[in-house]
Amino acid sequence: MFLDMVLPFLPCVLWMMMYNRKASLKAFLTHLAKTMSADFFVLHSRHLQYSINSSLCLILIYPPLLLVMKNVQGIDARWTEIFRNLQEIVVPCIVTITYTSICYLLLNSIKSFKELFREKIDLFCPHTTKLLMKNYFDIVKGVEIFENIFSNVVFILVLHDFCIVTIIVMDLMYDDNWLATLMLEALTYLLLVFSTLGILTTCAANISLEMQSIKTMFLDKMFAHTYEDGLLSYEKQLHLLLKRDICYLTAGKMFYFDRGFLLKALATVFAEIVVIYQVGSLLKPKN
């Protein structure tokens, strides 16, 4: 099958893309560290650190677990298959952890600014407005840099995961002994794919939603001040904030991450599989 030949190369492509972006990634992380306060890192990095360590431990356990499942189902699996599983799992999962962790930091940073804007900002206090908005624009710039670095990388990652889903469903449709031979391994792969992609897409989608929420909050404040205090004296930073486009995280500039991304992508994959199955049935010679 074509996908069986393509799938082993995708982790190599991911590794090469990350290697080529190491300088820009280092510069981005430096920018991120400068724009986020020490208190913010102390508050959010502890839980993030535990989550990353747990995920890395799970990655190391996962390939031997797949081998054990094959043996449980009575499949004569060679121990060398663990290297294939490592290749197909470790690099994509590390990229997923990296992407999701940065999304988590950016998302919580934007949420913290939203709370600051709600509680402290005064549209008629230029000093407070300029200071908070300058720091917020630095975070927005970080989101844009992050999108430029990881957009193509995460496209390959999503492609890799849905190649796995496609192979599993095709095996289910064509293999009569699927329940006895491949079910446990397939369910384990599906659990990994949908849990990692679910967390990734949720964090990525919420970033743009929070940015839109901040713009809406400022519009509400402007509307309230217009009626309470007459004509509002607009600040330059406020104009920039309202005119600036929302940065949506994408996969290869082709797919926008939103809360329904996973369901839409899954529906597309199943539709593709049904078409392939129907075409294969038509081309299959009749006895």
Coordinates of C-alpha atoms in Angstrom, one line a residue:
M1 CA 0.0 0.0 0.0
F2 CA 1.2 3.5 -0.9
L3 CA 0.7 4.9 2.6
D4 CA 2.7 2.1 4.2
M5 CA 5.7 3.3 2.1
V6 CA 5.1 7.0 2.8
L7 CA 4.6 6.8 6.5
P8 CA 8.2 5.8 7.6
F9 CA 9.6 8.8 5.7
L10 CA 7.3 11.4 7.4
P11 CA 9.2 11.3 10.7
C12 CA 12.4 11.8 8.9
V13 CA 10.9 14.9 7.1
L14 CA 9.8 16.2 10.5
W15 CA 13.2 15.8 12.0
M16 CA 14.9 17.6 9.0
M17 CA 12.4 20.4 9.2
M18 CA 12.9 20.9 12.9
Y19 CA 16.7 20.7 12.4
N20 CA 16.6 23.4 9.7
R21 CA 14.5 25.6 12.1
K22 CA 16.8 25.3 15.1
A23 CA 18.2 28.8 14.9
S24 CA 14.8 30.5 14.4
L25 CA 13.3 28.3 17.1
K26 CA 16.1 29.4 19.5
A27 CA 15.5 33.0 18.7
F28 CA 11.8 32.6 19.2
L29 CA 12.2 31.0 22.6
T30 CA 14.5 33.8 23.6
H31 CA 11.9 36.3 22.5
L32 CA 9.3 34.4 24.4
A33 CA 11.4 34.3 27.6
K34 CA 11.9 38.1 27.4
T35 CA 8.2 38.9 26.9
M36 CA 6.8 36.7 29.7
S37 CA 7.4 37.7 33.3
A38 CA 9.2 35.5 35.8
D39 CA 6.0 35.2 37.9
F40 CA 4.1 33.9 34.9
F41 CA 6.7 31.2 34.3
V42 CA 6.7 30.1 37.9
L43 CA 2.9 29.9 37.9
H44 CA 2.5 27.9 34.6
S45 CA 5.8 26.1 34.0
R46 CA 5.5 23.8 37.0
H47 CA 2.4 22.0 35.7
L48 CA 3.8 22.1 32.1
Q49 CA 7.0 20.5 33.3
Y50 CA 5.2 17.6 34.9
S51 CA 3.0 17.1 31.8
I52 CA 6.1 17.1 29.5
N53 CA 8.0 14.7 31.7
S54 CA 5.0 12.4 31.9
S55 CA 4.5 12.5 28.1
L56 CA 8.2 11.7 27.4
C57 CA 8.0 8.7 29.8
L58 CA 4.9 7.5 28.0
I59 CA 6.6 7.8 24.6
L60 CA 9.4 5.5 25.8
I61 CA 6.9 3.0 27.1
Y62 CA 4.7 3.1 24.1
P63 CA 6.8 1.1 21.5
P64 CA 7.4 -1.9 23.8
L65 CA 3.7 -1.8 24.8
L66 CA 2.8 -2.2 21.1
L67 CA 5.1 -5.2 20.9
V68 CA 3.5 -6.8 23.9
M69 CA 0.0 -6.3 22.5
K70 CA 1.0 -8.1 19.3
N71 CA 2.3 -11.0 21.3
V72 CA -0.9 -11.0 23.4
Q73 CA -2.9 -11.3 20.1
G74 CA -0.8 -14.3 19.1
I75 CA 1.2 -12.4 16.4
D76 CA 4.8 -13.5 16.1
A77 CA 6.4 -10.0 16.4
R78 CA 10.1 -9.6 16.2
W79 CA 11.9 -7.4 18.7
T80 CA 13.4 -5.4 15.9
E81 CA 9.9 -4.0 15.2
I82 CA 10.4 -1.8 18.2
F83 CA 12.8 0.3 16.1
R84 CA 10.1 0.9 13.5
N85 CA 7.7 1.9 16.2
L86 CA 10.3 4.2 17.7
Q87 CA 10.8 5.9 14.4
E88 CA 7.1 6.3 13.7
I89 CA 6.2 7.5 17.3
V90 CA 9.1 9.2 19.0
V91 CA 9.9 12.1 16.6
P92 CA 6.2 13.0 15.8
C93 CA 5.3 12.9 19.5
I94 CA 8.3 15.1 20.5
V95 CA 7.2 17.6 17.9
T96 CA 3.7 17.4 19.2
I97 CA 4.8 18.0 22.7
T98 CA 7.0 21.0 21.6
Y99 CA 4.2 22.6 19.6
T100 CA 1.5 22.0 22.3
S101 CA 3.8 23.3 25.1
I102 CA 4.5 26.5 23.3
C103 CA 0.8 26.9 22.5
Y104 CA 0.0 26.4 26.1
L105 CA 2.4 29.1 27.2
L106 CA 1.1 31.6 24.6
L107 CA -2.5 30.8 25.4
N108 CA -2.1 31.3 29.1
S109 CA -0.1 34.5 28.5
I110 CA -2.9 35.9 26.3
K111 CA -5.4 34.9 29.0
S112 CA -3.4 36.7 31.7
F113 CA -3.4 39.8 29.5
K114 CA -7.1 39.6 29.1
E115 CA -7.6 39.6 32.8
L116 CA -5.2 42.5 33.2
F117 CA -7.1 44.5 30.5
R118 CA -10.4 43.7 32.2
E119 CA -9.2 44.8 35.6
K120 CA -6.6 47.5 35.2
I121 CA -6.7 49.2 31.8
D122 CA -8.3 52.6 31.6
L123 CA -8.8 54.0 28.1
F124 CA -8.3 57.5 29.5
C125 CA -5.0 56.6 31.2
P126 CA -2.3 56.8 28.4
H127 CA 0.6 55.4 30.5
T128 CA -1.2 52.3 31.6
T129 CA -2.6 51.7 28.2
K130 CA 0.7 52.1 26.4
L131 CA 2.5 49.8 28.8
L132 CA 0.0 47.0 28.8
M133 CA -0.6 47.1 25.1
K134 CA 3.2 47.2 24.3
N135 CA 3.6 43.9 26.3
Y136 CA 0.5 42.4 24.7
F137 CA 1.8 43.3 21.2
D138 CA 5.0 41.5 22.0
I139 CA 3.0 38.3 22.8
V140 CA 1.0 38.8 19.5
K141 CA 4.3 39.1 17.6
G142 CA 5.4 35.9 19.3
V143 CA 2.3 34.1 18.1
E144 CA 3.0 35.3 14.5
I145 CA 6.6 34.1 14.7
F146 CA 5.5 30.8 16.1
E147 CA 3.0 30.4 13.2
N148 CA 5.8 31.1 10.7
I149 CA 8.1 28.5 12.2
F150 CA 5.7 25.7 12.9
S151 CA 3.0 26.0 10.2
N152 CA 4.6 23.6 7.7
V153 CA 6.0 21.4 10.5
V154 CA 2.6 20.8 12.0
F155 CA 1.1 20.1 8.5
I156 CA 3.5 17.2 8.2
L157 CA 2.6 16.1 11.7
V158 CA -1.1 16.1 11.0
L159 CA -0.5 14.3 7.7
H160 CA 1.5 11.7 9.6
D161 CA -1.3 11.1 12.1
F162 CA -4.0 10.8 9.6
C163 CA -2.0 8.5 7.4
I164 CA -2.0 6.2 10.5
V165 CA -5.8 6.6 10.8
T166 CA -6.3 5.9 7.1
I167 CA -4.1 2.7 7.3
I168 CA -6.1 1.5 10.3
V169 CA -9.5 2.0 8.7
M170 CA -8.3 0.4 5.4
D171 CA -7.1 -2.6 7.3
L172 CA -10.4 -2.8 9.1
M173 CA -12.3 -2.8 5.8
Y174 CA -10.1 -5.3 3.9
D175 CA -8.7 -7.6 6.6
D176 CA -11.2 -10.3 7.6
N177 CA -9.1 -11.2 10.7
W178 CA -8.7 -7.6 11.9
L179 CA -10.4 -8.1 15.3
A180 CA -8.2 -11.1 16.1
T181 CA -4.9 -9.7 14.8
L182 CA -4.8 -5.9 14.7
M183 CA -7.5 -4.6 17.0
L184 CA -5.5 -3.9 20.1
E185 CA -2.6 -2.3 18.2
A186 CA -5.1 -0.2 16.2
L187 CA -6.9 1.0 19.3
T188 CA -3.7 2.0 20.9
Y189 CA -2.6 4.0 17.9
L190 CA -6.0 5.7 17.6
L191 CA -5.9 6.6 21.3
L192 CA -2.4 8.2 20.8
V193 CA -3.4 10.1 17.7
F194 CA -6.7 11.5 18.9
S195 CA -5.5 12.4 22.4
T196 CA -2.4 14.3 21.1
L197 CA -4.2 15.9 18.2
G198 CA -7.1 16.8 20.4
I199 CA -5.0 18.6 22.9
L200 CA -2.9 20.3 20.2
T201 CA -5.9 21.6 18.2
T202 CA -7.7 22.8 21.3
C203 CA -4.7 24.9 22.5
A204 CA -4.0 26.2 19.0
A205 CA -7.7 27.1 18.4
N206 CA -8.1 28.9 21.7
I207 CA -5.3 31.3 21.0
S208 CA -7.2 33.0 18.2
L209 CA -10.4 32.9 20.2
E210 CA -8.8 34.6 23.2
M211 CA -7.3 37.3 20.9
Q212 CA -10.7 37.9 19.4
S213 CA -12.2 38.1 22.9
I214 CA -9.7 40.8 23.8
K215 CA -10.7 42.9 20.7
T216 CA -14.3 42.5 21.6
M217 CA -13.7 43.6 25.2
F218 CA -12.0 46.8 24.0
L219 CA -14.8 47.5 21.6
D220 CA -17.2 47.1 24.5
K221 CA -15.1 49.5 26.7
M222 CA -15.0 52.0 23.8
F223 CA -18.8 51.8 23.4
A224 CA -19.4 52.3 27.1
H225 CA -17.0 55.3 27.4
T226 CA -18.6 56.9 24.3
Y227 CA -21.9 57.0 26.1
E228 CA -20.7 57.8 29.5
D229 CA -18.0 60.4 28.8
G230 CA -18.8 61.7 25.3
L231 CA -16.4 61.5 22.5
L232 CA -13.6 59.0 23.3
S233 CA -10.0 60.2 22.9
Y234 CA -8.5 57.3 20.9
E235 CA -5.0 56.1 21.7
K236 CA -2.6 55.0 18.9
Q237 CA -2.1 51.6 20.5
L238 CA -5.9 51.1 20.7
H239 CA -6.1 51.8 17.0
L240 CA -3.4 49.3 16.3
L241 CA -5.0 46.6 18.4
L242 CA -8.4 47.0 16.8
K243 CA -7.0 47.1 13.2
R244 CA -4.6 44.3 13.7
D245 CA -5.7 41.0 12.2
I246 CA -6.2 38.0 14.4
C247 CA -3.4 35.5 14.0
Y248 CA -4.8 32.0 13.4
L249 CA -2.6 29.1 13.8
T250 CA -2.6 26.9 10.7
A251 CA -1.3 23.6 9.3
G252 CA 0.7 24.6 6.2
K253 CA -1.4 27.8 5.7
M254 CA -4.1 25.4 4.4
F255 CA -6.0 24.4 7.4
Y256 CA -7.0 26.7 10.2
F257 CA -7.0 25.2 13.7
D258 CA -10.4 25.6 15.3
R259 CA -12.4 23.6 17.8
G260 CA -14.0 21.6 15.0
F261 CA -10.8 20.9 13.2
L262 CA -10.4 17.3 14.4
L263 CA -13.9 16.3 13.5
K264 CA -13.8 17.9 10.1
A265 CA -10.4 16.3 9.3
L266 CA -11.7 12.9 10.5
A267 CA -14.8 13.2 8.3
T268 CA -12.6 14.1 5.3
V269 CA -10.4 11.0 6.0
F270 CA -13.4 8.7 6.2
A271 CA -14.9 10.2 3.0
E272 CA -11.6 9.6 1.2
I273 CA -11.5 6.0 2.5
V274 CA -15.0 5.3 1.3
V275 CA -14.2 6.7 -2.2
I276 CA -11.0 4.5 -2.4
Y277 CA -13.0 1.5 -1.2
Q278 CA -15.7 2.1 -3.8
V279 CA -13.2 2.6 -6.6
G280 CA -11.4 -0.5 -5.6
S281 CA -14.6 -2.5 -5.6
L282 CA -15.4 -1.3 -9.1
L283 CA -12.0 -2.2 -10.4
K284 CA -11.9 -5.6 -8.7
P285 CA -12.4 -8.3 -11.3
K286 CA -15.6 -10.3 -10.9
N287 CA -15.5 -14.1 -10.6

